[in-house]
């Protein structure tokens, strides 16, 4: 079992550009959530996907969008990048059940210059 | 604002000592989970405690939960240098599965 995999590991983008991050959930998991973690802070919830639909969303602007595919993998898209978008982006997967743990990927380190 | 608040922000101990960190939260929860993060990489799940549980053990880890005080503690016994990491509590709101709310974490340094 490969666990949760994210790609790429590191990414450098220029302000104003667009970026796409990818996540493959752990085998058997159908729910994917994305988090943004700024340096020295805890992760902040961006949104959650289940059955190819956005189910919950945190306090992030519309520049942040996502997608879930039939195989449960997911993408996070960020448009019009700002310097403040520089962070570690974490993907978490879980089964759509209450009271279970979520498994996180190793993250994508995005640097906006 | 973040739901969970860990205390202390940083902890420095020697190998063999115990490390205790606390987490406080604000709203009703379904469960509370503790995670470890090494050097800004992915989060590793340590332990989950449900709202109807008071204490849970896993190896050298002991977690308590007091829902009346809206607080939890994580104890690492007989710490090792490999335990050096940041530790986060994540609360799962009662009506919102998967929308984890994290605190800023406790940074633990274990020196040989």
Tab-separated table of C-alpha atoms in Angstrom:
chain	number	residue	atom	x	y	z
A	1	UNK	CA	0.000	0.000	0.000
A	2	UNK	CA	1.640	3.219	-1.182
A	3	UNK	CA	-0.302	5.435	1.199
A	4	UNK	CA	-1.144	8.970	0.138
A	5	UNK	CA	1.089	10.257	-2.643
A	6	UNK	CA	1.473	13.853	-3.736
A	7	UNK	CA	3.225	15.402	-6.694
A	8	UNK	CA	5.316	17.322	-7.257
A	9	UNK	CA	7.424	17.471	-4.101
A	10	UNK	CA	8.663	20.989	-4.693
A	11	UNK	CA	7.523	23.720	-7.026
A	12	UNK	CA	8.631	27.272	-7.718
A	13	UNK	CA	6.214	29.601	-9.479
A	14	UNK	CA	6.107	33.268	-10.336
A	15	UNK	CA	3.523	35.611	-8.910
A	16	UNK	CA	0.419	35.683	-11.110
A	17	UNK	CA	0.927	32.207	-12.504
A	18	UNK	CA	-1.320	29.203	-12.002
A	19	UNK	CA	-0.379	25.904	-10.355
A	20	UNK	CA	-1.843	22.407	-10.156
A	21	UNK	CA	-0.993	19.996	-7.365
A	22	UNK	CA	-1.941	16.323	-7.425
A	23	UNK	CA	-2.881	13.739	-4.828
A	24	UNK	CA	-3.561	10.020	-4.938
A	25	UNK	CA	-5.381	8.774	-1.854
A	26	UNK	CA	-4.626	5.686	0.155
A	27	UNK	CA	-6.144	2.528	-1.263
A	28	UNK	CA	-9.738	2.145	-0.115
A	29	UNK	CA	-10.193	5.837	0.712
A	30	UNK	CA	-12.755	7.872	-1.201
A	31	UNK	CA	-12.510	11.255	0.501
A	32	UNK	CA	-9.703	13.733	-0.121
A	33	UNK	CA	-9.058	16.933	1.796
A	34	UNK	CA	-6.498	19.650	1.114
A	35	UNK	CA	-4.662	21.773	3.657
A	36	UNK	CA	-2.318	24.736	3.473
A	37	UNK	CA	0.451	24.984	6.033
A	38	UNK	CA	2.418	28.206	6.279
A	39	UNK	CA	5.838	28.122	7.905
A	40	UNK	CA	5.564	27.763	11.662
A	41	UNK	CA	1.800	27.317	11.594
A	42	UNK	CA	-0.619	24.438	11.759
A	43	UNK	CA	-2.391	23.216	8.622
A	44	UNK	CA	-5.456	25.167	7.494
A	45	UNK	CA	-8.357	23.345	5.834
A	46	UNK	CA	-8.923	24.373	2.201
A	47	UNK	CA	-11.644	21.997	0.987
A	48	UNK	CA	-12.799	18.412	0.856
A	49	UNK	CA	-13.900	16.243	-2.058
A	50	UNK	CA	-16.137	13.218	-2.003
A	51	UNK	CA	-17.949	11.597	-4.928
A	52	UNK	CA	-16.264	14.102	-7.247
A	53	UNK	CA	-17.906	17.058	-5.530
A	54	UNK	CA	-16.636	19.706	-3.160
A	55	UNK	CA	-18.351	18.912	0.124
A	56	UNK	CA	-16.815	21.377	2.542
A	57	UNK	CA	-14.724	24.469	2.142
A	58	UNK	CA	-12.554	26.484	4.461
A	59	UNK	CA	-11.933	30.212	4.404
A	60	UNK	CA	-10.022	30.379	1.131
A	61	UNK	CA	-10.737	32.564	-1.905
A	62	UNK	CA	-12.116	31.287	-5.187
A	63	UNK	CA	-8.600	31.317	-6.608
A	64	UNK	CA	-8.334	27.945	-4.898
A	65	UNK	CA	-10.269	25.265	-6.722
A	66	UNK	CA	-10.149	21.530	-6.962
A	67	UNK	CA	-11.293	18.445	-8.679
A	68	UNK	CA	-11.764	14.792	-7.834
A	69	UNK	CA	-11.601	12.070	-10.447
A	70	UNK	CA	-13.544	8.783	-10.593
A	71	UNK	CA	-10.510	6.933	-9.216
A	72	UNK	CA	-10.685	9.264	-6.155
A	73	UNK	CA	-7.454	11.095	-6.977
A	74	UNK	CA	-7.628	14.837	-6.681
A	75	UNK	CA	-6.098	18.067	-7.928
A	76	UNK	CA	-5.722	21.426	-6.232
A	77	UNK	CA	-5.529	24.430	-8.535
A	78	UNK	CA	-4.451	27.884	-7.481
A	79	UNK	CA	-4.834	30.795	-9.894
A	80	UNK	CA	-3.211	34.228	-9.859
A	81	UNK	CA	-0.572	33.172	-7.364
A	82	UNK	CA	0.387	35.570	-4.613
A	83	UNK	CA	3.574	35.593	-2.590
A	84	UNK	CA	1.433	34.656	0.417
A	85	UNK	CA	0.441	31.387	-1.246
A	86	UNK	CA	3.926	30.066	-0.538
A	87	UNK	CA	3.363	27.135	1.806
A	88	UNK	CA	3.347	23.386	2.216
A	89	UNK	CA	0.202	21.929	0.680
A	90	UNK	CA	-0.965	18.719	2.270
A	91	UNK	CA	-3.437	16.195	1.002
A	92	UNK	CA	-5.287	13.898	3.382
A	93	UNK	CA	-7.410	10.891	2.547
A	94	UNK	CA	-9.946	8.995	4.582
A	95	UNK	CA	-12.949	6.779	4.108
A	96	UNK	CA	-16.267	8.615	4.220
A	97	UNK	CA	-17.001	7.514	7.745
A	98	UNK	CA	-17.057	9.143	11.099
A	99	UNK	CA	-14.468	8.433	13.758
A	100	UNK	CA	-11.611	7.292	11.567
A	101	UNK	CA	-8.135	8.646	11.146
A	102	UNK	CA	-6.994	10.551	8.104
A	103	UNK	CA	-3.717	9.813	6.361
A	104	UNK	CA	-1.585	12.614	5.011
A	105	UNK	CA	0.804	12.743	2.113
A	106	UNK	CA	4.300	14.191	2.299
A	107	UNK	CA	3.113	17.470	0.873
A	108	UNK	CA	4.070	19.789	-1.958
A	109	UNK	CA	6.291	22.724	-1.040
A	110	UNK	CA	5.159	25.675	-3.184
A	111	UNK	CA	7.334	28.756	-3.391
A	112	UNK	CA	5.971	31.828	-5.153
A	113	UNK	CA	8.594	34.369	-6.218
B	1	UNK	CA	-8.927	31.208	13.844
B	2	UNK	CA	-7.533	27.847	14.821
B	3	UNK	CA	-9.636	25.551	16.955
B	4	UNK	CA	-6.882	23.706	18.748
B	5	UNK	CA	-4.205	25.400	20.779
B	6	UNK	CA	-1.201	23.395	21.856
B	7	UNK	CA	0.806	24.164	24.931
B	8	UNK	CA	3.726	24.578	25.338
B	9	UNK	CA	4.840	25.990	21.993
B	10	UNK	CA	8.242	24.379	22.437
B	11	UNK	CA	9.689	21.696	24.680
B	12	UNK	CA	13.300	20.637	25.113
B	13	UNK	CA	14.102	17.438	27.003
B	14	UNK	CA	16.781	14.773	27.249
B	15	UNK	CA	16.502	11.200	26.070
B	16	UNK	CA	14.714	9.030	28.578
B	17	UNK	CA	12.577	11.827	29.980
B	18	UNK	CA	8.842	12.100	29.473
B	19	UNK	CA	7.297	14.786	27.298
B	20	UNK	CA	3.816	16.139	27.945
B	21	UNK	CA	1.929	18.550	25.743
B	22	UNK	CA	-1.596	19.847	25.970
B	23	UNK	CA	-4.292	20.837	23.531
B	24	UNK	CA	-7.330	22.985	24.182
B	25	UNK	CA	-10.247	23.472	21.831
B	26	UNK	CA	-13.427	25.488	21.681
B	27	UNK	CA	-16.363	23.601	20.189
B	28	UNK	CA	-17.947	20.173	20.502
B	29	UNK	CA	-15.956	17.500	18.773
B	30	UNK	CA	-16.480	14.069	17.262
B	31	UNK	CA	-12.942	12.984	17.971
B	32	UNK	CA	-9.465	14.371	18.505
B	33	UNK	CA	-6.347	13.147	16.776
B	34	UNK	CA	-2.655	13.705	17.385
B	35	UNK	CA	-0.145	13.947	14.570
B	36	UNK	CA	3.628	14.238	14.326
B	37	UNK	CA	5.482	16.212	11.678
B	38	UNK	CA	9.199	15.943	10.995
B	39	UNK	CA	11.033	18.847	9.383
B	40	UNK	CA	7.989	20.370	7.701
B	41	UNK	CA	7.032	17.250	5.793
B	42	UNK	CA	3.879	15.167	5.953
B	43	UNK	CA	1.844	14.516	9.056
B	44	UNK	CA	2.056	11.083	10.630
B	45	UNK	CA	-1.018	9.907	12.490
B	46	UNK	CA	-0.272	8.935	16.088
B	47	UNK	CA	-3.518	8.268	17.865
B	48	UNK	CA	-7.257	8.963	17.690
B	49	UNK	CA	-9.442	9.373	20.743
B	50	UNK	CA	-13.192	9.539	20.448
B	51	UNK	CA	-15.348	11.976	22.357
B	52	UNK	CA	-16.714	9.187	24.570
B	53	UNK	CA	-13.242	7.968	25.538
B	54	UNK	CA	-11.126	9.376	28.347
B	55	UNK	CA	-7.762	7.734	27.851
B	56	UNK	CA	-5.950	5.788	25.194
B	57	UNK	CA	-2.534	4.166	24.899
B	58	UNK	CA	-0.368	3.254	21.953
B	59	UNK	CA	3.143	2.045	22.681
B	60	UNK	CA	4.961	4.891	24.466
B	61	UNK	CA	2.070	7.283	23.843
B	62	UNK	CA	-0.712	8.080	26.247
B	63	UNK	CA	-3.549	10.439	25.331
B	64	UNK	CA	-6.236	11.778	27.614
B	65	UNK	CA	-9.370	13.674	26.726
B	66	UNK	CA	-11.501	15.808	29.015
B	67	UNK	CA	-14.526	17.002	27.069
B	68	UNK	CA	-15.836	19.006	30.019
B	69	UNK	CA	-12.666	21.114	29.949
B	70	UNK	CA	-12.301	20.833	26.178
B	71	UNK	CA	-8.722	19.694	26.529
B	72	UNK	CA	-6.447	16.795	25.688
B	73	UNK	CA	-2.924	15.819	26.593
B	74	UNK	CA	-0.284	13.729	24.874
B	75	UNK	CA	2.392	12.026	26.937
B	76	UNK	CA	5.439	10.482	25.331
B	77	UNK	CA	7.272	8.266	27.793
B	78	UNK	CA	10.981	7.438	27.708
B	79	UNK	CA	11.611	9.850	24.849
B	80	UNK	CA	14.183	9.183	22.138
B	81	UNK	CA	16.086	11.493	19.826
B	82	UNK	CA	13.860	10.195	17.015
B	83	UNK	CA	10.861	11.748	18.793
B	84	UNK	CA	12.183	15.196	17.846
B	85	UNK	CA	9.365	16.691	15.786
B	86	UNK	CA	6.382	19.020	15.886
B	87	UNK	CA	3.231	17.598	17.410
B	88	UNK	CA	-0.253	18.752	16.448
B	89	UNK	CA	-3.672	18.030	17.786
B	90	UNK	CA	-6.495	18.019	15.273
B	91	UNK	CA	-10.086	18.305	16.324
B	92	UNK	CA	-12.917	17.002	14.218
B	93	UNK	CA	-16.034	19.111	14.776
B	94	UNK	CA	-19.108	17.165	15.782
B	95	UNK	CA	-21.028	18.036	12.624
B	96	UNK	CA	-18.212	18.174	10.118
B	97	UNK	CA	-16.195	15.051	9.384
B	98	UNK	CA	-12.831	15.584	7.751
B	99	UNK	CA	-12.596	19.318	8.347
B	100	UNK	CA	-9.708	19.026	10.764
B	101	UNK	CA	-8.847	22.059	12.813
B	102	UNK	CA	-5.232	22.228	13.903
B	103	UNK	CA	-3.372	24.300	16.418
B	104	UNK	CA	0.070	25.775	15.834
B	105	UNK	CA	1.745	22.711	17.329
B	106	UNK	CA	4.317	21.925	19.994
B	107	UNK	CA	7.899	21.682	18.812
B	108	UNK	CA	9.708	18.962	20.763
B	109	UNK	CA	13.480	18.593	20.791
B	110	UNK	CA	14.970	15.504	22.413
B	111	UNK	CA	18.709	15.656	22.964
B	112	UNK	CA	20.841	12.520	23.398
